[in-house]
């Protein structure tokens, strides 16, 4: 069973994914995907991070891009190699074990495996609140304006990255089995229900 | 606790709502709303049905519209009276008991009560299949073309009706706490998870 979790920045989707994986005893993949992908394909992890955050490699600093050892310095080809490697790595992960995969267009890339596709979202105020709380816990200083900017640009990057693998639009209801609105909800309290949901699906398959 | 269920035609949303209400021991309101609304406000039930299916009363046959006993024959005013009565009736229902309410823009009308808002949808092929199966069970004859036409016009009517009560768009992910995609799923198997979800919410409140 593969569960893919796409999420708006600040929606608590990552926390939900982590807790769901723990509760189900599934392996959990978020940034770990990039580390594995880098190990498998010898591609710079920071470069993979950049591609998966922005969708396009063209704007990537050539300083970092040339860290590719012995690879040609053409950003389109590099980006194609990186996304190709990401596909292979995601497939490996999905074959190894029951898993929860966060982001990286995994729902589109692994579409033929019929993953359970979840999208986690929340209203603007709720996402802002969650981000501010996180900053406070971490002792970081970010203004509301900074966070609003991040919310916009990060989600735009995710949307762009998704469009490399799908004709469909990132975040559109039709592409997911479940869309969960976390506005005003405690993430922890959502997990038991979705464990039951997954267990029912497992019974059927 | 009020649960509102909006649904695409053929998505199995009504079956889901009925089963969820049964499992939770909540009262169930679908066409029953119109009967109650008619009793409370002395408004013709067929007229209420028409308004809630089409969103506008303007096109309503004057023959039926004049069945309003002693009311003026102005379709806009009639429609305003009908929608006003619907609001009052929904509020009565919500105050009486824990309930599951299907359609009738209840999520928008009862928005201040913070209902759990669920939208049930499915892909076209899956909705068509579900409708054809239902016809077969009932011994009715409908062509695929008939059903496709119904799917389109009924959902367009729901969208239009919804717009009488909300600036937001019917079916848009942001307006719901949960969007459930029933494509390829057995409705019955979805219910236990959402009972857990509701129980967790009840604990919190």
Short mmCIF file of C-alpha atoms in Angstrom, two decimals:
data_model
loop_
_atom_site.label_atom_id
_atom_site.label_comp_id
_atom_site.label_asym_id
_atom_site.label_seq_id
_atom_site.Cartn_x
_atom_site.Cartn_y
_atom_site.Cartn_z
CA UNK A 1 0.00 0.00 0.00
CA UNK A 2 1.32 3.39 -1.04
CA UNK A 3 -0.12 6.57 0.46
CA UNK A 4 0.83 9.86 -1.17
CA UNK A 5 0.31 13.10 0.70
CA UNK A 6 0.31 16.38 -1.13
CA UNK A 7 -0.12 19.46 0.98
CA UNK A 8 -0.37 23.22 1.00
CA UNK A 9 2.47 24.94 2.81
CA UNK A 10 1.43 25.45 6.44
CA UNK A 11 -1.52 23.05 6.32
CA UNK A 12 0.07 20.55 8.71
CA UNK A 13 0.20 17.95 5.93
CA UNK A 14 3.70 16.85 6.85
CA UNK A 15 2.77 16.33 10.50
CA UNK A 16 -0.31 14.42 9.39
CA UNK A 17 1.80 12.24 7.09
CA UNK A 18 4.36 11.49 9.81
CA UNK A 19 1.71 10.62 12.36
CA UNK A 20 -0.23 8.48 9.90
CA UNK A 21 2.92 6.56 8.94
CA UNK A 22 3.77 6.00 12.62
CA UNK A 23 0.25 4.87 13.47
CA UNK A 24 0.10 2.45 10.54
CA UNK A 25 3.69 1.24 10.90
CA UNK A 26 4.46 2.36 7.34
CA UNK A 27 7.79 3.80 6.23
CA UNK A 28 7.81 7.59 5.90
CA UNK A 29 9.40 9.49 3.02
CA UNK A 30 9.81 13.22 2.76
CA UNK A 31 13.28 14.74 2.32
CA UNK A 32 14.56 11.17 2.70
CA UNK A 33 13.46 10.72 -0.93
CA UNK A 34 16.04 13.22 -2.12
CA UNK A 35 18.84 11.62 -0.10
CA UNK A 36 18.02 8.21 -1.57
CA UNK A 37 17.62 9.69 -5.02
CA UNK A 38 21.01 11.36 -4.73
CA UNK A 39 22.63 8.12 -3.56
CA UNK A 40 21.03 6.07 -6.33
CA UNK A 41 21.72 8.46 -9.17
CA UNK A 42 24.78 10.42 -8.05
CA UNK A 43 22.87 13.66 -8.41
CA UNK A 44 23.53 16.57 -6.08
CA UNK A 45 20.91 16.61 -3.30
CA UNK A 46 20.69 20.40 -3.20
CA UNK A 47 20.01 20.40 -6.92
CA UNK A 48 17.25 17.80 -6.50
CA UNK A 49 15.79 19.91 -3.72
CA UNK A 50 15.81 22.92 -6.01
CA UNK A 51 14.10 21.10 -8.88
CA UNK A 52 11.43 19.63 -6.63
CA UNK A 53 10.77 23.02 -5.06
CA UNK A 54 10.68 25.08 -8.22
CA UNK A 55 9.71 22.71 -10.98
CA UNK A 56 12.29 24.05 -13.37
CA UNK A 57 16.04 23.92 -13.26
CA UNK A 58 16.64 26.77 -15.67
CA UNK A 59 16.94 29.36 -12.98
CA UNK A 60 19.27 27.23 -10.93
CA UNK A 61 22.62 28.72 -10.03
CA UNK A 62 25.22 27.34 -12.40
CA UNK A 63 27.69 27.23 -9.50
CA UNK A 64 25.69 24.49 -7.87
CA UNK A 65 24.64 22.88 -11.12
CA UNK A 66 28.26 22.25 -12.07
CA UNK A 67 28.67 20.25 -8.87
CA UNK A 68 27.38 17.39 -11.04
CA UNK A 69 30.56 15.42 -11.35
CA UNK A 70 31.41 14.80 -14.97
CA UNK A 71 27.98 15.72 -16.25
CA UNK A 72 27.29 18.17 -19.03
CA UNK A 73 26.26 21.63 -17.96
CA UNK A 74 22.91 21.98 -19.68
CA UNK A 75 20.15 22.84 -17.29
CA UNK A 76 17.31 21.22 -19.26
CA UNK A 77 19.15 17.93 -19.59
CA UNK A 78 20.20 18.03 -15.95
CA UNK A 79 16.64 18.66 -14.93
CA UNK A 80 15.45 15.76 -17.10
CA UNK A 81 18.04 13.48 -15.50
CA UNK A 82 17.04 14.59 -12.04
CA UNK A 83 13.32 14.08 -12.60
CA UNK A 84 13.98 10.73 -14.28
CA UNK A 85 16.02 9.60 -11.29
CA UNK A 86 13.28 10.79 -8.96
CA UNK A 87 10.77 8.56 -10.80
CA UNK A 88 13.04 5.51 -10.45
CA UNK A 89 13.68 6.19 -6.77
CA UNK A 90 10.00 6.65 -5.97
CA UNK A 91 9.28 3.35 -7.71
CA UNK A 92 11.96 1.62 -5.64
CA UNK A 93 10.51 3.05 -2.42
CA UNK A 94 7.00 1.96 -3.37
CA UNK A 95 8.15 -1.58 -4.12
CA UNK A 96 10.09 -2.02 -0.89
CA UNK A 97 7.41 -1.54 1.70
CA UNK A 98 4.09 -0.04 2.73
CA UNK A 99 4.86 3.65 2.74
CA UNK A 100 3.67 7.23 3.14
CA UNK A 101 5.29 9.59 0.63
CA UNK A 102 5.10 13.36 1.06
CA UNK A 103 5.03 15.58 -2.03
CA UNK A 104 7.35 15.15 -5.04
CA UNK A 105 4.36 14.53 -7.33
CA UNK A 106 4.39 10.92 -6.12
CA UNK A 107 0.63 10.56 -6.74
CA UNK A 108 1.20 11.34 -10.42
CA UNK A 109 4.50 9.47 -10.84
CA UNK A 110 3.17 6.33 -9.14
CA UNK A 111 -0.33 6.67 -10.59
CA UNK A 112 -0.29 3.18 -12.11
CA UNK A 113 0.21 1.67 -8.64
CA UNK A 114 -3.10 3.22 -7.56
CA UNK A 115 -1.81 4.86 -4.40
CA UNK A 116 -4.20 6.34 -1.86
CA UNK A 117 -3.90 10.00 -2.82
CA UNK A 118 -4.49 12.52 -0.05
CA UNK A 119 -4.38 16.31 -0.34
CA UNK A 120 -4.11 18.32 2.86
CA UNK A 121 -5.14 21.97 2.81
CA UNK A 122 -6.37 24.75 5.07
CA UNK A 123 -7.57 28.31 4.82
CA UNK A 124 -5.04 31.15 4.75
CA UNK A 125 -5.55 32.31 8.33
CA UNK A 126 -5.15 28.81 9.65
CA UNK A 127 -1.94 28.18 7.69
CA UNK A 128 -0.50 31.48 8.81
CA UNK A 129 -1.31 30.64 12.44
CA UNK A 130 0.32 27.23 12.13
CA UNK A 131 3.49 28.72 10.63
CA UNK A 132 3.72 31.43 13.29
CA UNK A 133 3.32 28.81 16.02
CA UNK A 134 6.06 26.72 14.46
CA UNK A 135 8.41 29.73 14.31
CA UNK A 136 7.68 30.46 17.96
CA UNK A 137 8.42 26.88 18.99
CA UNK A 138 11.66 26.95 17.05
CA UNK A 139 12.60 30.41 18.32
CA UNK A 140 12.73 31.73 14.75
CA UNK A 141 11.65 35.21 13.81
CA UNK A 142 9.49 35.54 10.72
CA UNK A 143 6.98 38.26 9.99
CA UNK A 144 3.47 37.55 8.75
CA UNK A 145 4.52 39.09 5.47
CA UNK A 146 7.48 36.69 5.14
CA UNK A 147 5.21 33.74 5.77
CA UNK A 148 2.51 34.95 3.39
CA UNK A 149 5.21 35.26 0.74
CA UNK A 150 6.49 31.76 1.47
CA UNK A 151 2.99 30.28 1.35
CA UNK A 152 2.50 31.75 -2.09
CA UNK A 153 5.88 30.98 -3.64
CA UNK A 154 6.33 27.50 -2.19
CA UNK A 155 2.90 26.35 -3.32
CA UNK A 156 3.47 27.91 -6.72
CA UNK A 157 6.72 25.91 -6.97
CA UNK A 158 4.91 22.71 -6.03
CA UNK A 159 2.29 23.39 -8.63
CA UNK A 160 4.98 23.95 -11.26
CA UNK A 161 6.87 20.82 -10.27
CA UNK A 162 3.68 18.78 -10.42
CA UNK A 163 3.03 20.00 -13.95
CA UNK A 164 6.25 18.26 -15.07
CA UNK A 165 4.53 14.92 -14.45
CA UNK A 166 0.83 15.51 -14.96
CA UNK A 167 -1.61 17.21 -17.28
CA UNK A 168 -3.78 17.74 -14.23
CA UNK A 169 -3.53 20.61 -11.82
CA UNK A 170 -1.88 20.24 -8.44
CA UNK A 171 -4.43 20.49 -5.63
CA UNK A 172 -7.53 19.94 -7.73
CA UNK A 173 -10.08 17.83 -5.89
CA UNK A 174 -10.53 15.41 -8.79
CA UNK A 175 -6.92 14.17 -8.53
CA UNK A 176 -7.22 12.88 -4.98
CA UNK A 177 -9.07 10.18 -3.09
CA UNK A 178 -9.39 12.45 -0.09
CA UNK A 179 -9.00 16.17 0.45
CA UNK A 180 -8.67 17.03 4.11
CA UNK A 181 -9.19 20.57 5.35
CA UNK A 182 -7.21 21.04 8.57
CA UNK A 183 -8.52 24.57 9.33
CA UNK A 184 -9.23 24.75 13.04
CA UNK A 185 -8.47 21.05 13.55
CA UNK A 186 -5.87 19.30 15.68
CA UNK A 187 -3.79 17.17 13.30
CA UNK A 188 -3.30 14.41 15.86
CA UNK A 189 -7.05 13.92 16.21
CA UNK A 190 -7.45 13.29 12.48
CA UNK A 191 -5.15 10.28 12.36
CA UNK A 192 -7.29 7.48 13.89
CA UNK A 193 -10.04 7.90 11.28
CA UNK A 194 -7.64 7.65 8.38
CA UNK A 195 -6.03 4.56 9.88
CA UNK A 196 -9.48 2.94 9.76
CA UNK A 197 -9.86 4.15 6.18
CA UNK A 198 -6.56 2.56 5.17
CA UNK A 199 -7.35 -0.66 7.03
CA UNK A 200 -10.66 -0.94 5.16
CA UNK A 201 -8.84 -0.46 1.84
CA UNK A 202 -6.27 -3.10 2.81
CA UNK A 203 -9.06 -5.56 3.62
CA UNK A 204 -10.52 -5.05 0.16
CA UNK A 205 -7.25 -5.51 -1.73
CA UNK B 1 -23.44 17.91 15.58
CA UNK B 2 -24.58 18.72 12.06
CA UNK B 3 -23.08 16.90 9.07
CA UNK B 4 -23.83 18.30 5.63
CA UNK B 5 -23.26 16.15 2.57
CA UNK B 6 -23.05 17.72 -0.85
CA UNK B 7 -22.58 15.34 -3.75
CA UNK B 8 -22.16 15.02 -7.47
CA UNK B 9 -25.02 13.18 -9.17
CA UNK B 10 -24.13 9.49 -9.35
CA UNK B 11 -21.28 9.68 -6.83
CA UNK B 12 -23.07 7.58 -4.21
CA UNK B 13 -23.18 10.56 -1.85
CA UNK B 14 -26.74 9.89 -0.84
CA UNK B 15 -26.03 6.24 0.01
CA UNK B 16 -22.97 7.37 1.96
CA UNK B 17 -25.05 9.93 3.88
CA UNK B 18 -27.77 7.40 4.70
CA UNK B 19 -25.28 4.80 5.90
CA UNK B 20 -23.32 7.34 7.93
CA UNK B 21 -26.49 8.60 9.63
CA UNK B 22 -27.54 5.01 10.42
CA UNK B 23 -24.11 4.10 11.78
CA UNK B 24 -23.93 7.22 13.96
CA UNK B 25 -27.57 7.10 15.05
CA UNK B 26 -28.13 10.58 13.61
CA UNK B 27 -31.34 11.71 11.94
CA UNK B 28 -31.21 11.74 8.13
CA UNK B 29 -32.58 14.53 5.95
CA UNK B 30 -32.81 14.50 2.20
CA UNK B 31 -36.19 14.96 0.49
CA UNK B 32 -37.63 14.93 4.02
CA UNK B 33 -36.39 18.53 4.24
CA UNK B 34 -38.81 19.62 1.54
CA UNK B 35 -41.76 17.83 3.16
CA UNK B 36 -41.03 19.54 6.47
CA UNK B 37 -40.42 22.86 4.75
CA UNK B 38 -43.74 22.57 2.96
CA UNK B 39 -45.55 21.72 6.20
CA UNK B 40 -43.92 24.58 8.09
CA UNK B 41 -44.39 27.25 5.45
CA UNK B 42 -47.40 26.11 3.45
CA UNK B 43 -45.31 26.12 0.30
CA UNK B 44 -45.96 23.60 -2.45
CA UNK B 45 -43.48 20.72 -2.14
CA UNK B 46 -43.10 20.31 -5.91
CA UNK B 47 -42.25 23.99 -6.15
CA UNK B 48 -39.62 23.67 -3.41
CA UNK B 49 -38.21 20.67 -5.24
CA UNK B 50 -38.01 22.70 -8.42
CA UNK B 51 -36.26 25.64 -6.77
CA UNK B 52 -33.74 23.41 -5.01
CA UNK B 53 -33.03 21.53 -8.22
CA UNK B 54 -32.71 24.51 -10.52
CA UNK B 55 -31.72 27.40 -8.33
CA UNK B 56 -34.13 29.79 -9.96
CA UNK B 57 -37.88 29.88 -10.00
CA UNK B 58 -38.20 32.05 -13.11
CA UNK B 59 -38.54 29.13 -15.45
CA UNK B 60 -41.06 27.40 -13.27
CA UNK B 61 -44.38 26.55 -14.84
CA UNK B 62 -46.93 29.12 -13.75
CA UNK B 63 -49.52 26.35 -13.53
CA UNK B 64 -47.72 24.87 -10.58
CA UNK B 65 -46.60 28.21 -9.20
CA UNK B 66 -50.19 29.36 -8.83
CA UNK B 67 -50.87 26.37 -6.59
CA UNK B 68 -49.58 28.70 -3.88
CA UNK B 69 -52.84 29.31 -2.09
CA UNK B 70 -53.55 33.00 -1.81
CA UNK B 71 -50.00 34.06 -2.65
CA UNK B 72 -49.02 36.58 -5.25
CA UNK B 73 -47.90 35.15 -8.55
CA UNK B 74 -44.47 36.72 -8.87
CA UNK B 75 -41.82 34.14 -9.41
CA UNK B 76 -38.95 36.07 -7.82
CA UNK B 77 -40.90 36.76 -4.65
CA UNK B 78 -42.12 33.19 -4.53
CA UNK B 79 -38.60 31.96 -4.91
CA UNK B 80 -37.41 34.29 -2.13
CA UNK B 81 -40.18 33.01 0.14
CA UNK B 82 -39.30 29.43 -0.65
CA UNK B 83 -35.59 29.86 -0.03
CA UNK B 84 -36.30 31.84 3.16
CA UNK B 85 -38.52 29.05 4.41
CA UNK B 86 -35.86 26.51 3.53
CA UNK B 87 -33.36 28.40 5.71
CA UNK B 88 -35.76 28.39 8.67
CA UNK B 89 -36.55 24.72 8.26
CA UNK B 90 -32.88 23.72 8.04
CA UNK B 91 -32.21 25.68 11.22
CA UNK B 92 -35.07 23.88 12.98
CA UNK B 93 -33.70 20.51 11.87
CA UNK B 94 -30.19 21.38 13.06
CA UNK B 95 -31.46 22.46 16.47
CA UNK B 96 -33.57 19.38 17.06
CA UNK B 97 -30.97 16.64 16.93
CA UNK B 98 -27.63 15.36 15.65
CA UNK B 99 -28.27 15.08 11.95
CA UNK B 100 -26.97 14.33 8.46
CA UNK B 101 -28.36 16.71 5.84
CA UNK B 102 -28.04 15.98 2.12
CA UNK B 103 -27.74 18.86 -0.34
CA UNK B 104 -29.92 22.01 -0.24
CA UNK B 105 -26.86 24.20 0.33
CA UNK B 106 -27.10 23.30 4.03
CA UNK B 107 -23.35 23.78 4.49
CA UNK B 108 -23.71 27.41 3.41
CA UNK B 109 -27.05 28.12 5.08
CA UNK B 110 -25.95 26.63 8.41
CA UNK B 111 -22.37 27.89 8.10
CA UNK B 112 -22.48 29.70 11.45
CA UNK B 113 -23.19 26.39 13.22
CA UNK B 114 -19.86 25.05 11.91
CA UNK B 115 -21.24 21.83 10.47
CA UNK B 116 -18.90 19.08 9.30
CA UNK B 117 -19.02 19.74 5.57
CA UNK B 118 -18.45 16.76 3.29
CA UNK B 119 -18.39 16.75 -0.51
CA UNK B 120 -18.73 13.41 -2.28
CA UNK B 121 -17.54 13.12 -5.87
CA UNK B 122 -16.31 10.58 -8.41
CA UNK B 123 -14.95 10.49 -11.92
CA UNK B 124 -17.36 10.44 -14.87
CA UNK B 125 -16.98 6.74 -15.70
CA UNK B 126 -17.58 5.73 -12.13
CA UNK B 127 -20.70 7.88 -11.79
CA UNK B 128 -22.06 6.55 -15.06
CA UNK B 129 -21.46 2.95 -13.90
CA UNK B 130 -23.20 3.62 -10.59
CA UNK B 131 -26.23 5.13 -12.34
CA UNK B 132 -26.48 2.28 -14.84
CA UNK B 133 -26.31 -0.26 -12.00
CA UNK B 134 -29.05 1.57 -10.15
CA UNK B 135 -31.27 1.59 -13.26
CA UNK B 136 -30.70 -2.14 -13.69
CA UNK B 137 -31.61 -2.85 -10.08
CA UNK B 138 -34.78 -0.79 -10.43
CA UNK B 139 -35.67 -2.30 -13.82
CA UNK B 140 -35.55 1.17 -15.42
CA UNK B 141 -34.31 1.78 -18.93
CA UNK B 142 -31.97 4.72 -19.39
CA UNK B 143 -29.31 5.11 -22.05
CA UNK B 144 -25.79 6.27 -21.28
CA UNK B 145 -26.63 9.45 -23.12
CA UNK B 146 -29.66 10.09 -20.88
CA UNK B 147 -27.55 9.62 -17.80
CA UNK B 148 -24.69 11.79 -19.07
CA UNK B 149 -27.25 14.51 -19.73
CA UNK B 150 -28.70 14.13 -16.22
CA UNK B 151 -25.26 14.23 -14.62
CA UNK B 152 -24.57 17.50 -16.34
CA UNK B 153 -27.90 19.27 -15.83
CA UNK B 154 -28.55 18.11 -12.26
CA UNK B 155 -25.11 19.20 -11.06
CA UNK B 156 -25.47 22.49 -12.93
CA UNK B 157 -28.77 23.03 -11.09
CA UNK B 158 -27.13 22.27 -7.75
CA UNK B 159 -24.38 24.72 -8.51
CA UNK B 160 -26.92 27.40 -9.40
CA UNK B 161 -28.99 26.74 -6.28
CA UNK B 162 -25.87 26.92 -4.12
CA UNK B 163 -25.02 30.32 -5.58
CA UNK B 164 -28.26 31.71 -4.07
CA UNK B 165 -26.70 31.30 -0.64
CA UNK B 166 -22.96 31.59 -1.10
CA UNK B 167 -20.35 33.66 -2.87
CA UNK B 168 -18.28 30.50 -3.08
CA UNK B 169 -18.55 27.86 -5.74
CA UNK B 170 -20.36 24.59 -5.17
CA UNK B 171 -17.95 21.67 -5.09
CA UNK B 172 -14.78 23.67 -4.57
CA UNK B 173 -12.40 21.91 -2.22
CA UNK B 174 -11.91 24.98 0.00
CA UNK B 175 -15.57 24.97 1.08
CA UNK B 176 -15.50 21.52 2.66
CA UNK B 177 -13.84 19.79 5.58
CA UNK B 178 -13.57 16.60 3.56
CA UNK B 179 -13.83 15.78 -0.11
CA UNK B 180 -14.29 12.08 -0.69
CA UNK B 181 -13.68 10.54 -4.09
CA UNK B 182 -15.78 7.37 -4.40
CA UNK B 183 -14.36 6.27 -7.78
CA UNK B 184 -13.81 2.53 -7.64
CA UNK B 185 -14.75 2.35 -3.97
CA UNK B 186 -17.53 0.47 -2.15
CA UNK B 187 -19.57 3.10 -0.31
CA UNK B 188 -20.30 0.79 2.61
CA UNK B 189 -16.58 0.34 3.30
CA UNK B 190 -16.05 4.10 3.66
CA UNK B 191 -18.45 4.53 6.54
CA UNK B 192 -16.48 3.16 9.55
CA UNK B 193 -13.60 5.60 9.04
CA UNK B 194 -15.88 8.62 8.95
CA UNK B 195 -17.69 7.44 12.06
CA UNK B 196 -14.30 7.55 13.82
CA UNK B 197 -13.70 11.00 12.35
CA UNK B 198 -17.03 12.27 13.71
CA UNK B 199 -16.46 10.65 17.10
CA UNK B 200 -13.09 12.41 17.40
CA UNK B 201 -14.73 15.74 16.57
CA UNK B 202 -17.46 15.08 19.15
CA UNK B 203 -14.82 14.36 21.79
CA UNK B 204 -13.20 17.71 21.05
CA UNK B 205 -16.41 19.76 21.22
#
